[in-house]
Amino acid sequence: MDTHLRLVKFFLFPFVMLSIATASAVQLVPPDLSSYAQTTLPIVFLNTTSARRARPGDIVLARTVQAVRLGNGSVIPRGAMITGHVVAATPLHGVKIPWSLQKPSVLSVHFDTIMIGNKTVPLYVTVRAMADPFISEEALTPINHDIDASGKTTQVGGDLRYPWNAPVVNREGNVVGYTRHGGVYARLAANGRCDASSEDVALGIYSASACGLYGFVGVSALEMGTASHPSTLTLVSTHTSPALWKNSTALLEVLPHRQVATSR
């Protein structure tokens, strides 16, 4: 199965139906998610957005890849649509200019809303981690059968996930999460700029310690969302025009209410 078909099968295969309980729970979703500070949204991007061709205002689309359960009992279902827009896009200024003299190419996008049931909910998030389509595909591909026949996969960031409802373990063999409710849940582990959590959150294909960019060669993140600039992701490069490729994935983390209130 090629990369595109595998990602479509894993990320975009829709539910045939939602249970009555889930449908009722969706109605409990608040005006925004900032009252649920320890909430993450594992997503996959549905379209390619490149600094080479994008224009401010262009739409950025993504979907959640597993159900996300909130503290009030409500559920954000798998497949919930996330909409954003391009804030700025500046392509690289010619390949013949030495990279040391290049003005950085910039791609900046803002995550605006998530559609939960029939409600459009504003987003105030940081991008905890993000992986390009190739790294995302690797996280879905079982380890070589000749080496290990268990069918386990490696989460983005290094944790190991088994294909049944078994614990998720880190490289040292310590249990860091579980597969349940149709996805991976774990407490986030502190790593670099990323803080730990005291509650289990939805991770999708990401490790508990995943933080930063994975696979975006020659590209760095100037910003990934803060209290003063929530929901804004800015990629820069002097080697290429940054792009959010279709089937790239990300782990969004909801900002606490007190931080969002200060930044508004």
Coordinates of C-alpha atoms in Angstrom, one line a residue, residues 4 26 35 45 49 81 86 88 90 115 127 161 164 167 196 201 206 228:
H4 CA -1.1 8.2 0.1
V26 CA -20.8 16.9 21.6
S35 CA -11.1 25.9 29.8
F45 CA -3.5 18.4 6.9
T49 CA 0.1 25.1 1.5
M81 CA -12.7 19.7 10.6
V86 CA -2.4 31.8 5.5
A88 CA 2.0 35.5 5.2
T90 CA 7.2 34.8 1.0
M115 CA -16.1 22.2 13.8
V127 CA 1.7 23.4 17.8
R161 CA 2.9 1.1 19.9
W164 CA -3.6 -4.4 20.0
P167 CA 0.7 -0.3 26.7
A196 CA 4.5 17.7 30.8
V201 CA -4.4 13.3 26.4
Y206 CA 2.9 11.0 18.4
S228 CA 0.6 36.4 23.1

